[in-house]
Amino acid sequence: MSSIQDVARLARVSPATVSRVLNGTVGVSEELAKRVGQAVAELEYRPNHIARSLRTRTTVTWAVVITDIQNPFYTSVVRGIEDVAREAGYSVVLCNSDEDVDKEAEYFGVLASARTAGVILAPASVTDTRIDALLDQGIPVVAIDRRMESALVDTVLVDNVEGARQATAHLISLGRQRIACITGLLSTTTGAERLAGCRAALANAGVSANEQLVRIADFKESGGYQAASELLALADPPDAFFVANNLMTLGTLEALGDAGVAIPEQVALVGFDDEPWMAFATPSITVVAQPTYELGVAAAKRLLERVSGSDEEPQEIVLKPELRVRESG
Amino acid sequence: MSSIQDVARLARVSPATVSRVLNGTVGVSEELAKRVGQAVAELEYRPNHIARSLRTRTTVTWAVVITDIQNPFYTSVVRGIEDVAREAGYSVVLCNSDEDVDKEAEYFGVLASARTAGVILAPASVTDTRIDALLDQGIPVVAIDRRMESALVDTVLVDNVEGARQATAHLISLGRQRIACITGLLSTTTGAERLAGCRAALANAGVSANEQLVRIADFKESGGYQAASELLALADPPDAFFVANNLMTLGTLEALGDAGVAIPEQVALVGFDDEPWMAFATPSITVVAQPTYELGVAAAKRLLERVSGSDEEPQEIVLKPELRVRESG
DNA sequence: GTGAAAGCGCTAACAC
DNA sequence: GTGTTAGCGCTTTCAC
């Protein structure tokens, strides 16, 4: 655990010179640079990032705050973020808010205290997510996947209304009449907009919307299972399902299986988010796929500009989802 | 961005007193504590963790280094780690080594410089993973999922030999004769031991092992697909597959689907690692399930003891896997 | 119980 | 090109 002082002593130079060699900030004579190099090697010296951060008032850490670390959608987004961050010399911390605004706020406090260089955030709520703690410290924030009304920041997401519209229009084109929609929390823009897109498609096709066929669940497997079970138990059950994310699609499949309902004969199904297993399931699952990795890359690039000092107007970047028609609908 | 000095000034006390109030280290009179509290609130003061770490020579950050952030097995383990870490006041950084020993070593350097409090590591290689950079700094390390020969550290894993043995014995009990094994890199203990378990079961049952039916892949979906495709193309193809992880199981399913092979009629299949979709697939997939969350919890608890100063002999904690028989085999 | 002062390890002015 | 010095914001003796 030797310090820059130890290296300086051994190389018979000043600490400042060691620092200059290590950081390559200004020219140092070859002779001294060589002595420093040898001393560093001999002592197995490792610069202390903490001291460095305190002095320079900067860190090389980004945080990604997501609502569910076990949702593969976010994992893939994080992968895109990481690749960009790594390239630019930043390391990435992952925080899991669990859809909980309080847990989220707690993390913001920690990140502010750690003087994190930048934050990429999937907000737990449109209205109640409060990022003041970060903004007060001048920490740039980029929102992903969901919009935020409580603060004006760069936002990267997919066109949820359009994706849901396409999915529903596809079900209509198959001749389905009673189309159910299982969406997520309306306190998130993803939940609200995917429902809106579904309704828009129905209205556009002149199909009368039936509020009985709309269910608000929680983006989780269990929520999807319960919603689908309730819908199947209706006197006049749906002949098609649009399900607004991957985990709820799994729950819906489970409910359909338990009820012995045949897909797509009795009930057609279109999900949101693509997963590897969905293409090989029997039947394979029709989905609206999101460009997850690209979403992460776009958000990270935006953050990179912010931490580099850009102060242009916050932007909204909207990526296009893609309908992948398979056997289930 | 006010400092402890600003708070002290406003509260008309010394910085030391502010520190004492904030950390509750020793008694401070109610009067002064109240003044400090008001000043903190008024200035929206947030202690600088970096300065604190420099002074105390400690951090509250753990790192988890895994080989594939997109593998749900690890995600679930991480969730277990996080819950324990959070409870104990540590935050968790996630690093993705991508099965690459060099990338891994690079991370160790960064973590050493950051004076990370502890590291939980799924080593990319039994022999070539070098954690000296961490140990030199006195940073405790706990290995998970895979053993390491290059250093003696606490290790938490499941009984891979036993899991593979059970899976294979199950296939034998179904009357299968030509049992293929698709395992992972032999430079990992998981790859080697799951193959060993498979062989042990075959030997035990007096079934002659056929090296043609053994394939070493890379724990990825594409590797599983290719290995399974090759096996199906043999003159005398297998009538059963034991596949040594979740992603390769997916690849194998894909290959079987492409080849039009019926499961379990023509070919039986047992995978390693359980995933939610496997229970609802058609047919549902028989697997050896690992207690992933518990594995993370156990590793984190061990690390907690280490960072708290325990210096007892490194231990190996072996958890039991569980065969879950479903329709595929 | 409280304050003054030193110092964690580094870098950035400032001299020379 | 190189060394000296100061100081980032905090905690921890050490006095009182």
XYZ file of C-alpha atoms (C1' of nucleotides) in Angstrom:
690
model
C 0.000 0.000 0.000
C 2.699 2.458 -0.923
C 1.865 6.065 -1.707
C 3.062 8.513 -4.295
C 5.494 9.789 -1.636
C 7.169 6.391 -1.396
C 7.565 6.237 -5.139
C 8.984 9.778 -5.211
C 11.499 8.954 -2.494
C 12.677 5.786 -4.181
C 12.982 7.490 -7.567
C 14.643 10.533 -5.970
C 12.144 12.964 -7.481
C 9.221 15.003 -6.121
C 5.685 13.614 -5.770
C 4.597 16.121 -8.393
C 6.934 14.562 -10.916
C 5.597 11.097 -10.196
C 2.099 12.447 -10.726
C 3.157 14.020 -14.007
C 4.680 10.791 -15.258
C 1.643 8.765 -14.275
C -0.870 11.116 -15.828
C 1.226 12.246 -18.764
C 0.029 15.796 -18.216
C 3.253 17.626 -19.071
C 6.662 16.645 -20.343
C 9.102 14.920 -18.000
C 12.658 14.070 -18.986
C 13.239 10.501 -20.083
C 15.757 9.975 -17.333
C 13.332 10.816 -14.533
C 10.412 9.074 -16.192
C 12.464 5.900 -16.285
C 13.404 6.134 -12.620
C 9.767 6.689 -11.723
C 8.693 3.736 -13.826
C 11.147 1.482 -12.026
C 10.069 2.689 -8.595
C 6.408 2.145 -9.475
C 7.172 -1.390 -10.600
C 9.361 -2.180 -7.606
C 6.798 -0.979 -5.076
C 3.836 -2.339 -7.058
C 2.413 1.117 -6.585
C -1.263 1.614 -7.327
C -2.584 5.195 -7.397
C -5.319 5.911 -4.875
C -8.389 6.915 -6.859
C -10.068 8.277 -3.775
C -7.384 10.845 -3.072
C -7.340 11.697 -6.728
C -11.093 12.275 -6.780
C -10.985 14.426 -3.691
C -8.336 16.633 -5.209
C -9.744 16.866 -8.741
C -13.385 16.976 -7.610
C -14.276 14.457 -10.273
C -15.098 10.750 -10.343
C -15.137 8.174 -13.114
C -18.247 6.367 -11.938
C -21.672 6.296 -13.516
C -24.731 4.847 -11.876
C -27.604 3.100 -13.589
C -30.794 3.028 -11.534
C -33.346 0.518 -12.797
C -36.582 -0.780 -11.373
C -35.951 -4.514 -11.715
C -32.516 -6.029 -12.022
C -34.014 -9.411 -12.886
C -35.851 -8.117 -15.932
C -33.786 -9.092 -18.997
C -34.975 -5.978 -20.768
C -32.905 -3.853 -18.416
C -29.956 -6.240 -18.433
C -29.609 -5.768 -22.134
C -29.924 -1.991 -21.835
C -27.235 -2.010 -19.162
C -24.960 -3.956 -21.458
C -25.245 -1.179 -24.039
C -24.543 1.462 -21.407
C -21.526 -0.439 -20.092
C -19.903 -0.771 -23.466
C -20.032 2.977 -24.064
C -19.022 3.827 -20.490
C -16.074 1.471 -20.537
C -14.854 2.859 -23.824
C -14.903 6.332 -22.310
C -13.144 5.246 -19.113
C -16.119 5.182 -16.766
C -17.171 2.336 -14.520
C -20.808 1.587 -13.930
C -22.680 0.993 -10.670
C -26.042 -0.723 -10.819
C -28.854 0.163 -8.410
C -32.186 -1.597 -8.134
C -35.112 0.614 -7.099
C -37.675 -2.195 -7.111
C -40.347 0.199 -8.472
C -40.165 1.934 -5.094
C -39.924 5.735 -5.052
C -38.478 5.788 -1.532
C -35.758 3.246 -2.258
C -35.019 5.269 -5.372
C -34.657 8.492 -3.380
C -32.376 6.728 -0.925
C -30.082 5.756 -3.781
C -30.062 9.310 -5.112
C -28.768 10.438 -1.727
C -25.957 7.894 -1.758
C -25.027 8.729 -5.341
C -24.991 12.437 -4.554
C -22.697 11.869 -1.579
C -20.413 9.732 -3.726
C -20.253 12.581 -6.247
C -21.146 10.129 -9.012
C -20.230 11.602 -12.390
C -23.547 10.816 -14.066
C -26.763 8.840 -13.645
C -28.935 6.912 -16.070
C -32.363 6.346 -14.612
C -35.491 4.354 -15.339
C -37.850 6.369 -13.103
C -40.187 4.434 -10.836
C -42.857 7.102 -11.280
C -43.749 9.787 -13.816
C -44.673 12.287 -11.171
C -43.130 11.195 -7.863
C -39.536 10.443 -8.786
C -37.525 13.298 -7.255
C -34.027 13.745 -8.572
C -33.299 17.095 -6.869
C -30.552 15.541 -4.750
C -28.671 14.745 -7.957
C -29.388 17.982 -9.798
C -28.380 20.039 -6.727
C -24.919 18.481 -6.948
C -24.789 19.232 -10.652
C -24.902 15.527 -11.505
C -26.312 15.034 -15.014
C -29.209 12.604 -15.383
C -30.540 10.782 -18.447
C -33.929 9.059 -18.209
C -34.513 5.798 -20.061
C -37.526 3.697 -20.950
C -39.957 6.003 -19.154
C -40.641 9.709 -19.146
C -40.442 11.886 -16.057
C -42.649 14.911 -15.407
C -41.003 15.988 -12.166
C -37.822 17.165 -13.922
C -36.697 18.131 -17.383
C -33.871 15.827 -18.504
C -32.641 14.003 -21.585
C -34.830 11.001 -22.240
C -34.297 7.925 -24.396
C -37.200 5.572 -24.989
C -39.127 3.677 -27.635
C -42.373 4.764 -29.213
C -44.677 2.854 -26.880
C -47.917 4.160 -28.357
C -46.844 3.108 -31.841
C -45.651 -0.320 -30.664
C -48.903 -1.040 -28.854
C -50.880 0.287 -31.817
C -49.110 -2.067 -34.202
C -49.572 -5.043 -31.909
C -53.286 -4.364 -31.525
C -53.828 -3.579 -35.194
C -52.179 -6.905 -35.967
C -54.613 -8.745 -33.690
C -57.509 -6.904 -35.334
C -56.230 -7.886 -38.768
C -56.393 -11.516 -37.651
C -60.112 -11.021 -37.155
C -60.037 -10.939 -33.370
C -63.017 -9.171 -31.792
C -62.507 -9.222 -28.044
C -58.997 -7.953 -27.510
C -57.768 -7.790 -23.931
C -54.988 -5.474 -22.826
C -52.818 -6.262 -19.826
C -50.723 -3.200 -19.161
C -48.397 -2.032 -16.363
C -48.617 0.628 -13.699
C -50.242 3.786 -15.045
C -47.834 5.790 -12.886
C -45.214 4.906 -15.516
C -45.377 6.256 -19.030
C -44.737 2.782 -20.437
C -47.850 1.434 -18.735
C -50.006 4.381 -19.739
C -48.767 4.732 -23.302
C -49.006 1.075 -24.203
C -52.610 1.142 -23.082
C -53.195 4.327 -25.065
C -51.733 2.737 -28.202
C -53.965 -0.273 -27.808
C -57.043 1.915 -27.421
C -56.045 4.022 -30.404
C -55.840 0.967 -32.636
C -59.228 -0.264 -31.475
C -60.819 3.143 -32.022
C -59.195 3.426 -35.410
C -60.628 0.082 -36.487
C -64.051 0.973 -35.167
C -63.892 -1.848 -32.620
C -65.758 -0.806 -29.510
C -63.401 -0.618 -26.561
C -64.516 -2.765 -23.668
C -63.181 -1.557 -20.321
C -63.816 -4.989 -18.865
C -61.008 -6.269 -21.049
C -58.426 -3.827 -19.711
C -56.300 -4.839 -16.747
C -53.663 -2.781 -14.957
C -50.990 -5.072 -13.523
C -47.482 -4.534 -12.173
C -45.076 -5.546 -14.967
C -44.313 -8.765 -13.056
C -44.959 -12.400 -13.842
C -47.409 -12.878 -10.988
C -49.352 -9.763 -12.000
C -49.667 -11.027 -15.556
C -50.832 -14.406 -14.344
C -53.524 -12.943 -12.156
C -54.776 -10.477 -14.750
C -54.970 -13.155 -17.435
C -56.746 -15.562 -15.082
C -59.377 -12.950 -14.272
C -59.922 -12.186 -17.938
C -60.337 -15.854 -18.810
C -62.940 -16.192 -16.075
C -65.200 -13.544 -17.626
C -68.577 -14.650 -18.900
C -67.504 -13.508 -22.328
C -63.706 -14.035 -22.288
C -61.269 -12.401 -24.727
C -60.146 -14.044 -27.957
C -56.863 -12.139 -27.971
C -54.333 -10.671 -25.518
C -51.983 -7.774 -25.871
C -49.555 -7.938 -22.933
C -47.385 -4.909 -22.222
C -44.099 -6.498 -21.141
C -41.997 -9.664 -21.102
C -42.588 -10.849 -17.535
C -46.355 -10.396 -17.732
C -46.320 -12.268 -21.046
C -44.779 -15.200 -19.215
C -47.465 -14.974 -16.527
C -50.169 -14.848 -19.193
C -48.774 -17.936 -20.912
C -48.852 -19.706 -17.591
C -52.487 -18.735 -16.997
C -53.497 -19.819 -20.497
C -51.731 -23.133 -19.969
C -53.439 -23.708 -16.630
C -56.806 -22.933 -18.192
C -56.123 -25.320 -21.065
C -56.674 -22.609 -23.656
C -55.121 -23.272 -27.082
C -52.858 -20.632 -28.642
C -53.503 -19.268 -31.205
C -56.678 -21.269 -31.977
C -58.763 -20.047 -29.053
C -56.719 -17.064 -28.000
C -54.126 -15.045 -29.898
C -51.259 -13.429 -28.010
C -48.897 -10.544 -28.713
C -46.322 -9.540 -26.129
C -44.058 -6.537 -25.624
C -40.269 -7.102 -25.398
C -38.558 -9.983 -27.148
C -36.603 -12.691 -25.330
C -34.559 -15.516 -26.849
C -36.907 -18.244 -25.604
C -39.945 -16.601 -27.178
C -38.750 -17.464 -30.676
C -38.384 -21.157 -29.800
C -41.418 -21.587 -27.597
C -44.313 -23.721 -28.833
C -46.073 -21.841 -30.212
C -43.486 -19.141 -30.796
C -44.582 -15.769 -29.432
C -45.431 -12.732 -31.540
C -43.965 -9.630 -29.928
C -43.200 -5.967 -30.234
C -39.414 -5.949 -29.881
C -37.531 -3.026 -28.407
C -33.988 -2.117 -29.469
C -32.683 -2.630 -25.939
C -28.955 -2.564 -26.506
C -29.259 0.477 -28.777
C -31.369 2.208 -26.165
C -28.561 1.771 -23.663
C -25.970 2.985 -26.132
C -28.003 6.076 -27.000
C -28.546 6.959 -23.345
C -24.874 6.498 -22.523
C -23.782 8.654 -25.437
C -26.120 11.376 -24.299
C -24.727 11.169 -20.772
C -21.224 11.295 -22.148
C -22.022 14.625 -23.781
C -23.505 15.940 -20.541
C -20.565 14.987 -18.338
C -18.361 16.591 -20.964
C -20.126 19.859 -20.296
C -22.834 20.110 -22.938
C -25.651 22.346 -21.755
C -27.962 22.328 -24.713
C -31.687 21.848 -24.223
C -32.687 18.422 -22.872
C -33.647 16.198 -25.756
C -36.043 13.311 -26.193
C -34.720 10.473 -28.321
C -37.427 8.100 -29.521
C -36.446 4.718 -30.962
C -38.725 2.588 -33.102
C -40.073 -0.733 -31.837
C -40.583 -3.601 -34.266
C -43.468 -6.063 -34.573
C -42.176 -9.626 -34.943
C -44.973 -11.843 -36.150
C -44.696 -15.481 -35.061
C -47.165 -18.266 -34.309
C -49.008 -17.019 -31.248
C -50.853 -14.239 -33.027
C -22.212 21.889 -2.569
C -21.543 23.104 0.939
C -18.909 21.489 3.101
C -18.725 20.550 6.741
C -16.986 23.896 7.298
C -20.012 25.788 6.054
C -22.276 23.848 8.352
C -19.930 24.443 11.296
C -19.836 28.162 10.616
C -23.604 28.476 10.348
C -24.165 26.426 13.502
C -21.380 28.316 15.322
C -19.551 25.116 16.264
C -16.365 23.411 15.089
C -16.251 21.038 12.123
C -15.359 18.277 14.566
C -18.646 18.749 16.362
C -20.595 18.591 13.134
C -18.809 15.349 12.324
C -19.644 13.971 15.748
C -23.311 14.832 15.375
C -23.500 13.330 11.899
C -21.781 10.099 12.829
C -23.082 9.809 16.360
C -19.641 8.726 17.509
C -19.586 10.460 20.881
C -22.036 12.493 22.922
C -22.808 16.053 21.865
C -25.038 18.343 23.876
C -28.620 18.599 22.702
C -28.278 22.307 22.176
C -25.382 22.026 19.719
C -26.826 18.954 18.017
C -29.975 20.899 17.306
C -28.079 23.847 15.844
C -26.107 21.473 13.638
C -29.266 19.742 12.487
C -30.796 23.069 11.460
C -27.676 24.157 9.600
C -27.519 20.836 7.752
C -31.132 21.211 6.700
C -30.785 24.845 5.710
C -27.714 24.234 3.551
C -29.002 20.891 2.242
C -25.614 19.624 3.259
C -24.559 16.218 1.961
C -21.380 14.697 3.416
C -18.670 13.994 0.856
C -18.077 10.248 0.920
C -14.827 10.624 -0.955
C -13.201 12.816 1.659
C -14.540 10.516 4.322
C -13.031 7.473 2.618
C -9.680 9.153 2.202
C -9.547 10.003 5.867
C -10.873 6.719 7.256
C -9.139 4.538 4.668
C -12.329 2.580 4.192
C -15.057 2.413 1.560
C -18.585 1.078 1.605
C -18.483 -0.425 -1.862
C -18.442 -4.061 -2.867
C -17.800 -5.279 -6.369
C -19.297 -8.335 -7.995
C -17.318 -9.589 -10.983
C -19.254 -12.014 -13.153
C -18.579 -13.538 -16.537
C -21.884 -12.748 -18.246
C -24.229 -10.033 -17.104
C -26.933 -11.278 -19.455
C -27.057 -14.731 -17.901
C -30.095 -14.812 -15.578
C -28.265 -17.240 -13.325
C -25.901 -14.481 -12.281
C -28.630 -11.854 -12.100
C -30.372 -13.879 -9.475
C -27.150 -14.447 -7.539
C -26.478 -10.722 -7.638
C -29.915 -10.059 -6.229
C -29.053 -12.202 -3.217
C -25.736 -10.417 -2.759
C -27.369 -7.011 -3.019
C -29.946 -7.714 -0.376
C -27.279 -8.681 2.165
C -24.955 -5.848 1.147
C -27.660 -3.233 1.378
C -28.719 -4.440 4.782
C -25.122 -4.034 5.974
C -24.731 -0.584 4.432
C -22.651 -1.491 1.388
C -23.371 -0.588 -2.190
C -22.598 -2.995 -4.984
C -20.767 -2.420 -8.271
C -21.245 -4.909 -11.055
C -18.411 -5.793 -13.457
C -18.710 -8.003 -16.497
C -15.564 -9.986 -17.388
C -17.063 -11.617 -20.481
C -15.153 -14.874 -19.699
C -11.992 -12.931 -20.523
C -9.043 -13.233 -18.119
C -7.484 -9.979 -19.337
C -10.658 -7.934 -18.954
C -10.976 -9.505 -15.524
C -7.450 -8.463 -14.540
C -8.144 -4.952 -15.769
C -11.131 -4.728 -13.439
C -9.062 -5.986 -10.507
C -6.681 -3.094 -11.087
C -9.491 -0.561 -11.074
C -11.063 -2.092 -7.976
C -7.731 -2.108 -6.167
C -7.198 1.569 -6.982
C -10.688 2.365 -5.782
C -9.895 0.569 -2.510
C -13.093 -1.448 -2.884
C -14.037 -2.960 0.470
C -14.641 -6.477 -0.855
C -15.051 -8.478 -4.043
C -17.277 -11.383 -4.984
C -15.953 -13.129 -8.059
C -17.013 -15.763 -10.550
C -13.536 -16.540 -11.930
C -13.160 -16.747 -15.695
C -10.538 -19.474 -15.295
C -9.549 -22.071 -12.688
C -5.854 -21.522 -13.240
C -5.374 -18.164 -14.974
C -7.497 -15.805 -12.908
C -4.989 -13.685 -10.982
C -6.342 -11.795 -8.017
C -2.983 -10.652 -6.587
C -3.828 -7.006 -7.251
C -6.742 -7.359 -4.837
C -5.004 -9.459 -2.202
C -1.993 -7.091 -2.187
C -4.312 -4.290 -1.094
C -5.798 -6.531 1.562
C -9.139 -6.637 -0.230
C -11.054 -9.786 0.731
C -12.341 -11.959 -2.117
C -15.068 -14.605 -2.162
C -15.329 -16.899 -5.191
C -18.740 -18.029 -6.392
C -20.025 -20.640 -8.805
C -16.528 -21.783 -9.784
C -13.398 -22.820 -7.914
C -10.052 -21.101 -8.314
C -6.707 -22.840 -8.058
C -4.550 -19.746 -8.412
C -5.487 -18.457 -4.944
C -6.950 -19.791 -1.733
C -10.176 -17.933 -0.915
C -13.650 -18.590 0.455
C -15.741 -20.296 -2.182
C -19.500 -20.755 -2.478
C -20.842 -23.090 -5.136
C -23.227 -25.924 -5.781
C -22.300 -29.585 -5.996
C -21.878 -29.736 -9.750
C -20.744 -33.352 -9.896
C -23.765 -34.456 -7.922
C -26.164 -32.347 -10.015
C -24.824 -33.739 -13.275
C -24.828 -37.248 -11.838
C -28.495 -36.975 -10.882
C -29.443 -35.581 -14.275
C -27.653 -38.334 -16.131
C -28.879 -41.093 -13.814
C -32.397 -39.815 -14.467
C -31.907 -40.100 -18.223
C -30.526 -43.628 -17.765
C -33.533 -44.557 -15.643
C -35.735 -43.530 -18.568
C -34.013 -46.230 -20.614
C -31.911 -43.888 -22.718
C -28.815 -45.498 -24.191
C -26.940 -42.860 -26.141
C -26.668 -39.935 -23.762
C -24.917 -36.833 -25.076
C -23.278 -34.295 -22.789
C -22.887 -30.660 -23.828
C -20.717 -29.014 -21.216
C -18.925 -25.675 -20.885
C -15.313 -24.575 -20.943
C -13.089 -27.088 -19.138
C -11.024 -24.161 -17.886
C -13.900 -23.573 -15.446
C -14.731 -26.002 -12.669
C -18.404 -25.878 -13.601
C -17.644 -27.132 -17.107
C -15.257 -29.828 -15.932
C -17.270 -31.050 -12.958
C -20.584 -31.273 -14.755
C -18.898 -33.458 -17.360
C -17.301 -35.536 -14.617
C -20.674 -36.057 -12.943
C -22.196 -37.167 -16.214
C -19.385 -39.665 -16.804
C -19.624 -40.964 -13.257
C -23.311 -41.732 -13.680
C -22.685 -43.526 -16.962
C -19.846 -45.570 -15.469
C -21.927 -46.382 -12.452
C -24.739 -47.709 -14.619
C -22.346 -49.701 -16.730
C -23.229 -47.672 -19.808
C -20.177 -47.411 -22.022
C -19.106 -43.810 -22.327
C -18.905 -42.636 -25.919
C -16.515 -39.734 -26.382
C -18.218 -38.879 -29.650
C -21.232 -37.838 -27.617
C -19.308 -35.325 -25.503
C -19.108 -31.731 -26.669
C -17.256 -28.851 -25.036
C -19.042 -25.581 -25.765
C -18.880 -22.083 -24.290
C -21.882 -21.741 -21.968
C -23.596 -19.566 -24.602
C -26.713 -20.065 -26.677
C -24.834 -20.211 -29.968
C -22.366 -22.761 -28.594
C -25.216 -24.989 -27.429
C -26.899 -24.713 -30.816
C -23.784 -25.718 -32.694
C -22.889 -28.585 -30.389
C -26.411 -30.009 -30.531
C -26.528 -29.664 -34.317
C -23.281 -31.585 -34.668
C -24.518 -34.330 -32.373
C -27.774 -34.695 -34.306
C -25.805 -35.046 -37.538
C -23.916 -38.093 -36.285
C -24.526 -41.387 -38.066
C -25.794 -42.755 -34.785
C -27.259 -39.676 -33.041
C -27.992 -39.458 -29.297
C -31.376 -40.307 -27.787
C -30.804 -37.970 -24.823
C -29.035 -34.704 -23.994
C -27.616 -33.453 -20.748
C -26.837 -29.755 -21.228
C -24.688 -28.024 -18.624
C -26.285 -24.560 -18.403
C -29.357 -22.474 -19.179
C -28.175 -20.630 -22.295
C -26.854 -23.780 -23.974
C -30.150 -25.499 -23.151
C -31.900 -22.791 -25.138
C -29.500 -23.315 -28.041
C -30.076 -27.066 -27.894
C -33.852 -26.589 -27.980
C -33.409 -24.419 -31.024
C -31.289 -27.049 -32.784
C -33.767 -29.811 -31.948
C -36.583 -27.641 -33.271
C -34.731 -26.914 -36.502
C -34.025 -30.604 -36.981
C -37.652 -31.488 -36.368
C -36.783 -33.834 -33.517
C -39.603 -34.597 -31.086
C -39.007 -34.111 -27.352
C -39.160 -36.358 -25.394
C -40.256 -39.037 -27.887
C -37.097 -39.082 -30.004
C -34.755 -37.238 -27.693
C -34.931 -36.595 -23.961
C -33.446 -33.418 -22.511
C -32.230 -32.363 -19.078
C -30.758 -28.909 -18.560
C -28.767 -27.232 -15.802
C -30.190 -24.043 -14.185
C -33.888 -23.366 -13.981
C -35.588 -20.374 -15.594
C -39.234 -19.296 -15.285
C -40.027 -20.027 -18.936
C -38.746 -23.596 -18.693
C -41.655 -24.636 -16.524
C -44.195 -23.332 -19.050
C -42.473 -24.349 -22.268
C -43.993 -27.082 -24.410
C -42.756 -29.548 -23.438
C -41.687 -28.222 -20.057
C -37.986 -28.712 -19.424
C -36.498 -31.057 -16.843
C -33.585 -29.342 -15.114
C -31.090 -29.411 -12.309
C -31.958 -26.225 -10.436
C -29.382 -24.251 -8.491
C -30.274 -22.221 -5.395
C -29.110 -19.009 -7.042
C -30.433 -16.419 -4.634
C -29.186 -18.435 -1.649
C -25.795 -18.749 -3.276
C -25.575 -14.977 -3.474
C -26.709 -14.594 0.117
C -24.175 -17.131 1.380
C -21.322 -15.475 -0.515
C -22.288 -12.024 0.736
C -22.496 -13.212 4.335
C -19.057 -14.727 4.041
C -17.687 -11.494 2.613
C -19.344 -9.573 5.403
C -17.387 -11.631 7.935
C -14.168 -11.030 6.029
C -14.550 -7.264 5.791
C -15.347 -7.325 9.480
C -11.902 -8.755 10.092
C -12.386 -12.504 10.296
C -9.173 -14.296 9.401
C -10.128 -17.903 9.858
C -9.180 -20.476 7.237
C -10.857 -19.988 3.839
C -13.911 -22.178 3.645
C -15.742 -23.927 0.855
C -19.519 -23.792 1.107
C -21.263 -26.325 -1.110
C -24.987 -25.977 -1.758
C -27.184 -28.773 -3.039
C -28.723 -28.622 -6.509
C -32.173 -30.092 -7.106
C -33.457 -32.216 -9.989
C -36.833 -30.940 -11.203
C -38.444 -33.584 -13.377
C -40.794 -32.230 -16.037
C -41.880 -33.353 -19.503
C -38.699 -33.136 -21.550
C -36.952 -36.025 -19.871
C -18.501 18.026 25.867
C -15.969 20.857 22.621
C -12.317 23.054 19.651
C -7.714 23.314 17.380
C -4.762 21.097 14.462
C -2.913 17.507 11.806
C -3.149 14.549 7.981
C -5.340 10.779 4.675
C -2.884 10.774 -0.920
C -3.145 13.188 -4.491
C -2.779 17.301 -8.125
C -2.402 22.124 -9.583
C -0.398 26.661 -8.905
C 3.423 28.769 -8.437
C 8.229 29.466 -8.348
C 12.709 28.707 -10.203
C 11.552 20.510 -16.769
C 11.275 20.115 -11.792
C 10.388 20.989 -6.790
C 7.765 23.339 -3.107
C 3.513 24.343 -1.248
C -1.190 24.398 -0.449
C -5.475 22.317 -0.065
C -9.597 19.096 -1.705
C -13.391 17.655 2.882
C -13.397 14.898 6.172
C -12.184 12.384 10.967
C -9.394 11.833 14.901
C -6.098 12.568 18.299
C -5.004 15.755 21.696
C -5.729 19.337 24.732
C -8.821 21.844 27.717
